[in-house]
PDB file of C-alpha atoms in Angstrom:
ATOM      1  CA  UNK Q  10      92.639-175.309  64.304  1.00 51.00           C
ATOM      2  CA  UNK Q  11      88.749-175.411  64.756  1.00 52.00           C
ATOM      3  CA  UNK Q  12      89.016-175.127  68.637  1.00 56.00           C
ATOM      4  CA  UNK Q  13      88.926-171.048  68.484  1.00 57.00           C
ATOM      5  CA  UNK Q  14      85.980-171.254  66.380  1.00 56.00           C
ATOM      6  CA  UNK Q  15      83.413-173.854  68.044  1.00 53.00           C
ATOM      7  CA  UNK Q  16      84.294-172.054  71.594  1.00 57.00           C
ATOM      8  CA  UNK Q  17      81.752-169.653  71.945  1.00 63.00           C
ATOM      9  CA  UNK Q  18      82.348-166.179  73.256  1.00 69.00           C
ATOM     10  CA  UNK Q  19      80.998-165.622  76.760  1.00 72.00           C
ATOM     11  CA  UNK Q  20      79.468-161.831  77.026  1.00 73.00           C
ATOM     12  CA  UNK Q  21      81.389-160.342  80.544  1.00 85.00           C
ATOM     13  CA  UNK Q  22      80.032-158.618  82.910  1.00 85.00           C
ATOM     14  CA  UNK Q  23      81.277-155.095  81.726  1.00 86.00           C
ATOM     15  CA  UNK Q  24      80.070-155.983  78.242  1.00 86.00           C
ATOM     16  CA  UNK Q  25      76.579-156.916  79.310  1.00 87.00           C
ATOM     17  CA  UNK Q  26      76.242-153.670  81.610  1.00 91.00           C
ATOM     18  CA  UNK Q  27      77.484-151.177  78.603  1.00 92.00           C
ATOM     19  CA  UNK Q  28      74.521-152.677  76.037  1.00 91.00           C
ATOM     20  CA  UNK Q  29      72.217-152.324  79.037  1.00 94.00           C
ATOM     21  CA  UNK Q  30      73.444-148.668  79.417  1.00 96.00           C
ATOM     22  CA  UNK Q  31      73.481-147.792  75.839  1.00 96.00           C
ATOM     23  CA  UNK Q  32      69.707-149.953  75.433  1.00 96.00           C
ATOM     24  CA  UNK Q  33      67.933-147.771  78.064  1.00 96.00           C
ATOM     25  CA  UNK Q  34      69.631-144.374  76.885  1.00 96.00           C
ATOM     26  CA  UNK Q  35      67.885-144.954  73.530  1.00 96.00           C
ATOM     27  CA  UNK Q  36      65.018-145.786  74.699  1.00 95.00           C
ATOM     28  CA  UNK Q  37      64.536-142.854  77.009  1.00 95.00           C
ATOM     29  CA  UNK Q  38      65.830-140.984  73.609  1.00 95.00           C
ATOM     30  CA  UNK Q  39      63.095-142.338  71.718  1.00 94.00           C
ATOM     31  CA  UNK Q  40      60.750-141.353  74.778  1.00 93.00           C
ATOM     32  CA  UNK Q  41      61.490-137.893  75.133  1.00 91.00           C
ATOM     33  CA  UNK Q  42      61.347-137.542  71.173  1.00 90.00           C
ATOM     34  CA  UNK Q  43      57.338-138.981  71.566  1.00 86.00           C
ATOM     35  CA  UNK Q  44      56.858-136.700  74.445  1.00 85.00           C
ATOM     36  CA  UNK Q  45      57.971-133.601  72.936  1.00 82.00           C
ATOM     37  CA  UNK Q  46      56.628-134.423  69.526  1.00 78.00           C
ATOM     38  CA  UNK Q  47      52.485-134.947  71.350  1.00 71.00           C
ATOM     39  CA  UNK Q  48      53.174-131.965  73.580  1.00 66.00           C
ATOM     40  CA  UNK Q  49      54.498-129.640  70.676  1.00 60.00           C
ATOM     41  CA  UNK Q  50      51.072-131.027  68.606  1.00 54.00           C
ATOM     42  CA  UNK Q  51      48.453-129.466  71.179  1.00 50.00           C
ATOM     43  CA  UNK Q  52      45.306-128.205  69.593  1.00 51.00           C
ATOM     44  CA  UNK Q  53      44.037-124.670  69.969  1.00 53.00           C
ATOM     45  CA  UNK Q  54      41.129-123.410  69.166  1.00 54.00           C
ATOM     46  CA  UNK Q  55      42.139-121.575  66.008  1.00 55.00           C
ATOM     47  CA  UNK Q  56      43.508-125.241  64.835  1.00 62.00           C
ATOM     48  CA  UNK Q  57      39.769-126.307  65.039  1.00 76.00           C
ATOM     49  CA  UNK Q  58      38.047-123.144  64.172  1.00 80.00           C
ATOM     50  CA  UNK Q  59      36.976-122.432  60.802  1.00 82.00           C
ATOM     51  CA  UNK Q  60      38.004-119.223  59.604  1.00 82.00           C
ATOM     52  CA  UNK Q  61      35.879-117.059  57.119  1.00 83.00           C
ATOM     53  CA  UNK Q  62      36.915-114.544  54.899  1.00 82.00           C
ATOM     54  CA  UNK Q  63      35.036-111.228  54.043  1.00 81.00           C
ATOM     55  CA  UNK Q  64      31.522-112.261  52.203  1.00 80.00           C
ATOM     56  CA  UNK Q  65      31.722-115.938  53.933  1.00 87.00           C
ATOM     57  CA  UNK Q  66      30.810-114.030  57.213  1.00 86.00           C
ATOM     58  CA  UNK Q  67      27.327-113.659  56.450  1.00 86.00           C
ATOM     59  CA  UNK Q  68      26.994-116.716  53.499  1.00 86.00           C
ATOM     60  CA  UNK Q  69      26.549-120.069  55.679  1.00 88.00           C
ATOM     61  CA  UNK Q  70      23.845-121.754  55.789  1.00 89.00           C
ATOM     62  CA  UNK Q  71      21.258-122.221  59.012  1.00 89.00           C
ATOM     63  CA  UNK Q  72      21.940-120.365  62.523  1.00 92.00           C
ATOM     64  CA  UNK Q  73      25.596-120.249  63.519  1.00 94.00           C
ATOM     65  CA  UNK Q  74      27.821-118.270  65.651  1.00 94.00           C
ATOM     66  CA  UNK Q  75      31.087-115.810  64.725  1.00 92.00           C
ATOM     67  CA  UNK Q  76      33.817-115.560  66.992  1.00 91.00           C
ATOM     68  CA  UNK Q  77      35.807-112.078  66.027  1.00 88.00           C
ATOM     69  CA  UNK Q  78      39.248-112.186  67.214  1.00 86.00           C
ATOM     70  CA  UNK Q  79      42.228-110.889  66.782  1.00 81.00           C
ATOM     71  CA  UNK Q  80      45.637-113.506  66.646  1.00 75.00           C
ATOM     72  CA  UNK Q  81      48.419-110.534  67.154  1.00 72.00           C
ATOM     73  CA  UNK Q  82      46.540-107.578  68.580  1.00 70.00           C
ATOM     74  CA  UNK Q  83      44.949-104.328  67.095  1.00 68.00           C
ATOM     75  CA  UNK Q  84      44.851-101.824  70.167  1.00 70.00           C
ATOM     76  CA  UNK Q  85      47.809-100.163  71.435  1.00 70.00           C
ATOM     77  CA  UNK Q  86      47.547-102.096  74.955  1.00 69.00           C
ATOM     78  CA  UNK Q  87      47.101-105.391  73.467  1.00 73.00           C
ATOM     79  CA  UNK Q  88      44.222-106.130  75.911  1.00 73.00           C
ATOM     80  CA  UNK Q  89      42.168-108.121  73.247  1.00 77.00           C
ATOM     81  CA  UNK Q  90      44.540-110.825  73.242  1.00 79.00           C
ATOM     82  CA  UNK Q  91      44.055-111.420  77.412  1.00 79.00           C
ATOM     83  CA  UNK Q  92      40.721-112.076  76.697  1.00 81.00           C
ATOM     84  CA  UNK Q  93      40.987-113.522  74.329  1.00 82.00           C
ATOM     85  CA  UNK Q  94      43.422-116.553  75.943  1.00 83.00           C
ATOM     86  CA  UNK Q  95      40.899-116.504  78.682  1.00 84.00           C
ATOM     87  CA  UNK Q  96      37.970-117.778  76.220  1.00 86.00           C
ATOM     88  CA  UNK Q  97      40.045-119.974  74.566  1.00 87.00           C
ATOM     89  CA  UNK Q  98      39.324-123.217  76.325  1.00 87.00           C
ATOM     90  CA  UNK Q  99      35.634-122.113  76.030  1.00 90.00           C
ATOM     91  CA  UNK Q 100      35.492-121.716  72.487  1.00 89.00           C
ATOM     92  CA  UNK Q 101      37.258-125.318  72.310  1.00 89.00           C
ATOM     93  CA  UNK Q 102      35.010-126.924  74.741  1.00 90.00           C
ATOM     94  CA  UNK Q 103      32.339-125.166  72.728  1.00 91.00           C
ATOM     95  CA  UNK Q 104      33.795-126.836  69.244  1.00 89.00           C
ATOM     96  CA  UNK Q 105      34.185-130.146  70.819  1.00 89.00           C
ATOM     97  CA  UNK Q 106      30.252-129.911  71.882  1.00 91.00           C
ATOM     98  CA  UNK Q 107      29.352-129.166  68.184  1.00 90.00           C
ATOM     99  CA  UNK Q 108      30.873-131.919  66.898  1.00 89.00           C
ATOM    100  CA  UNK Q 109      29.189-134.482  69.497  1.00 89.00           C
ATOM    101  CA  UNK Q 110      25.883-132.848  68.958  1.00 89.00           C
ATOM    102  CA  UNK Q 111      24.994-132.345  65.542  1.00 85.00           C
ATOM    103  CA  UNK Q 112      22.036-130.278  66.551  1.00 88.00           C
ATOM    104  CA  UNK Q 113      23.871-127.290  68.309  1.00 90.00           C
ATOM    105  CA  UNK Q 114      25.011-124.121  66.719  1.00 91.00           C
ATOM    106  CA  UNK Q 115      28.092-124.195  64.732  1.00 92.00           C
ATOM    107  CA  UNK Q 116      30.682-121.491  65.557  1.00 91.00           C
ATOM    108  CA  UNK Q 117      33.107-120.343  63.012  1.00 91.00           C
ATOM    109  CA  UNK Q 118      36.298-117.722  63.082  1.00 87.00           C
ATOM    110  CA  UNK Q 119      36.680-114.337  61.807  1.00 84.00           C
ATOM    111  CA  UNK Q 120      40.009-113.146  62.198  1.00 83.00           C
ATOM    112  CA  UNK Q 121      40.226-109.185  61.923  1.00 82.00           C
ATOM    113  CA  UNK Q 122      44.029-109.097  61.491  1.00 74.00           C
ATOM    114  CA  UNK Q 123      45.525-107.660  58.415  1.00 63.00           C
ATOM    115  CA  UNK Q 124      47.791-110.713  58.072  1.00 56.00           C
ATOM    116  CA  UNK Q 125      48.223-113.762  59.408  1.00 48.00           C
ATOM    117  CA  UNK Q 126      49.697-117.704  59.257  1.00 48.00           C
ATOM    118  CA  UNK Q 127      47.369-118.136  55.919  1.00 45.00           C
ATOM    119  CA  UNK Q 128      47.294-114.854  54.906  1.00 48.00           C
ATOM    120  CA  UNK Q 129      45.173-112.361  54.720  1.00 61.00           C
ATOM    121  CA  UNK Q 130      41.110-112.938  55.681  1.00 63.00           C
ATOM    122  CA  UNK Q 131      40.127-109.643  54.273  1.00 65.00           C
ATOM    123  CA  UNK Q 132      38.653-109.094  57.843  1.00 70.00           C
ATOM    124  CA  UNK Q 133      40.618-105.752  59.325  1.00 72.00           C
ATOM    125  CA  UNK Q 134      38.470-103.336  57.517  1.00 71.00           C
ATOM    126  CA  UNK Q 135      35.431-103.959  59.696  1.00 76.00           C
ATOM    127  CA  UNK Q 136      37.360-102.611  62.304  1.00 77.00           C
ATOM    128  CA  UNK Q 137      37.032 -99.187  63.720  1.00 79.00           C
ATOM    129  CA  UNK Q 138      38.392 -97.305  66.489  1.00 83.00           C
ATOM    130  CA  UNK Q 139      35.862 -93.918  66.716  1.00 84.00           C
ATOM    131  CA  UNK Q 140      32.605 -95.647  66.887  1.00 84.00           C
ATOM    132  CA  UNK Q 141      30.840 -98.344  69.439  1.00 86.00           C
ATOM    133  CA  UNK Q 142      30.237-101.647  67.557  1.00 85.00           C
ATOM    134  CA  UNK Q 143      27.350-102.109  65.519  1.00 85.00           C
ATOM    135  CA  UNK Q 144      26.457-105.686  64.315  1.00 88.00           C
ATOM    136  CA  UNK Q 145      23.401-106.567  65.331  1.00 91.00           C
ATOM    137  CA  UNK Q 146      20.915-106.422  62.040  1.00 89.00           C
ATOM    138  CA  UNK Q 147      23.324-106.578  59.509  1.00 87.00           C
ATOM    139  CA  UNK Q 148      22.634-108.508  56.664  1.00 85.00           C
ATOM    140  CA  UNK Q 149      26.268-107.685  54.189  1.00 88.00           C
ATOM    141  CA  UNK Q 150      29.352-107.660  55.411  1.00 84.00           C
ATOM    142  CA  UNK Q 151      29.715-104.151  54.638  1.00 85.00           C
ATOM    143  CA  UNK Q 152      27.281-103.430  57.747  1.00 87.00           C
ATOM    144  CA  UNK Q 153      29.273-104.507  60.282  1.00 87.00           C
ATOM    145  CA  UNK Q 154      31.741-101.876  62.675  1.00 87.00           C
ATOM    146  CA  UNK Q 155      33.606-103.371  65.241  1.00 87.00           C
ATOM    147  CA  UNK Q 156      35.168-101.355  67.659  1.00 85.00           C
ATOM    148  CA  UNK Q 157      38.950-102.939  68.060  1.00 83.00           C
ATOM    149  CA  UNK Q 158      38.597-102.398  72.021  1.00 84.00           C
ATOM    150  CA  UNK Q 159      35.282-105.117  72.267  1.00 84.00           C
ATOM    151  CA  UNK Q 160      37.093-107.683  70.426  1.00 86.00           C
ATOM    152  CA  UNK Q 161      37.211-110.616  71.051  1.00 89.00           C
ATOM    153  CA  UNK Q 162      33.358-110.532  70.648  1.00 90.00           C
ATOM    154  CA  UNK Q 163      30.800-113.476  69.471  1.00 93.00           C
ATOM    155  CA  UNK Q 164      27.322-112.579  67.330  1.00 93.00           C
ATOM    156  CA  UNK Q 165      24.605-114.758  66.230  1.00 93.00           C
ATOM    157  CA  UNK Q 166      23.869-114.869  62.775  1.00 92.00           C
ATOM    158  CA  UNK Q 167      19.956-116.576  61.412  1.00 93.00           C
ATOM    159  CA  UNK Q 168      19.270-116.206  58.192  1.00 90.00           C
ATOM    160  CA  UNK Q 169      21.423-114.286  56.877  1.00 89.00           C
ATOM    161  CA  UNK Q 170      21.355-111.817  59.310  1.00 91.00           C
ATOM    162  CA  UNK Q 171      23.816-111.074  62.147  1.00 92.00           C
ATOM    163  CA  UNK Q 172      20.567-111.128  64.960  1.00 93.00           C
ATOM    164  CA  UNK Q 173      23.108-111.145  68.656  1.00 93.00           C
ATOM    165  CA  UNK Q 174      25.863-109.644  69.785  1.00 92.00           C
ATOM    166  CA  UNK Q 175      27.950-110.655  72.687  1.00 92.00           C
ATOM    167  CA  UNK Q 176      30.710-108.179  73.607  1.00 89.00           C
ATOM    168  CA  UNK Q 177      31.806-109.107  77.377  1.00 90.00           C
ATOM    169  CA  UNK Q 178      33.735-112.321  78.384  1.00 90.00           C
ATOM    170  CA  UNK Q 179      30.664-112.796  80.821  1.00 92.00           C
ATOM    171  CA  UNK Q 180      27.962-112.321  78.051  1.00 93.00           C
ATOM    172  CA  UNK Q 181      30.101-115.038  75.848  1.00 92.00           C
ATOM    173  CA  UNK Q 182      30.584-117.301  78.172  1.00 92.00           C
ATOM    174  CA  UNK Q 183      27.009-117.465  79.526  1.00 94.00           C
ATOM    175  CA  UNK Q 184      25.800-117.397  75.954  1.00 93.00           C
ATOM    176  CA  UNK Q 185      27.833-120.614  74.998  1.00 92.00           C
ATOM    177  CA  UNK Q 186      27.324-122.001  78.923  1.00 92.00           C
ATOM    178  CA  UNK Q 187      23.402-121.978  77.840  1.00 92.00           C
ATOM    179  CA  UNK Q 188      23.823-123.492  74.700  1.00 91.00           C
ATOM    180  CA  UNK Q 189      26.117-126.372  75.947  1.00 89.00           C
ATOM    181  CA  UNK Q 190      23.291-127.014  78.913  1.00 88.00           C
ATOM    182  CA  UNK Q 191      20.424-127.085  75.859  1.00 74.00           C
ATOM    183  CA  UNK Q 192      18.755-124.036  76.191  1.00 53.00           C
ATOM    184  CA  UNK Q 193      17.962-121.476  73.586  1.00 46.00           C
ATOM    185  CA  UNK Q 194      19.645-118.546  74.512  1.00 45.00           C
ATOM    186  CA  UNK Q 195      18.147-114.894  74.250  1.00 45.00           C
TER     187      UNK Q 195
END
């Protein structure tokens, strides 16, 4: 009566070959599920760009840069968005500078769309469409016009005051080149 139970059961060869089959499918299940879960999580620069709203423009403290941009496109053509994607791993490179140097310029957003993923900014009335854009000196956000077809565009702002304006891809790019290489820009 005990024999069946003391004999121990022998795995066979079929056996061991279906755990091994059903072991490795979950684990490349649990691989892919790591992979897409890491790709699906990459960073963009409006995940690590601050975003201001209306009055906040002009309100930080010390010397910092605005990036104007647009998230969906404004124009008709949609060309603001192209150049925008091509500054993008600029403006990220430029936002992983700033937070290895505390000394450099701090860049923040300013989305000019009328909505958005959190809303609203309160942005899209600075926009115009008959006029050239007119930033430079203005010290309220009431002052500043941008014209739709410049964006995306980058100012300066010291003291208050919006004091640079940078309204090519070239003239952004060698404006944030010069400030990740140390010099002072100007």
């Amino acid at each position: 009566m005990n024999r069946p139970m003391s004999r121990k059961q022998k795995l066979s060869f079929r056996g061991l070959v279906f755990w091994s089959i059903i072991a490795l499918l979950t684990l490349i299940f649990i691989v892919l599920v790591i992979v897409r879960f890491f790709s699906s999580r990459e960073t963009t620069f409006s995940d690590n760009l601050i975003n201001l709203k209306e009055e906040q423009v002009l309100n930080q403290e010390g010397s910092y840069y605005v990036y104007v941009y647009s998230r969906v496109g404004v124009t008709e053509h949609k060309l603001e968005l192209e150049k925008a994607e091509d500054l993008e791993l600029l403006i990220n490179n430029y936002i992983t500078y700033v937070k290895k140097h505390s000394n450099a310029k701090r860049i923040y957003g300013m989305v000019v769309d009328s909505t958005g993923a959190g809303g609203s900014f309160g942005n899209r009335g600075r926009l115009v469409f008959n006029r050239d854009t007119e930033v430079v000196g203005a010290s309220k956000f009431d002052d500043l016009w941008i014209n739709a077809e410049d964006l995306p565009i980058l100012f300066v702002v010291e003291g208050k005051k919006v004091t640079r304006a940078f309204l090519t891809e070239n003239e952004i790019r060698e404006e944030l080149g010069r400030a990740m290489e140390g010099e002072t820009g100007g």
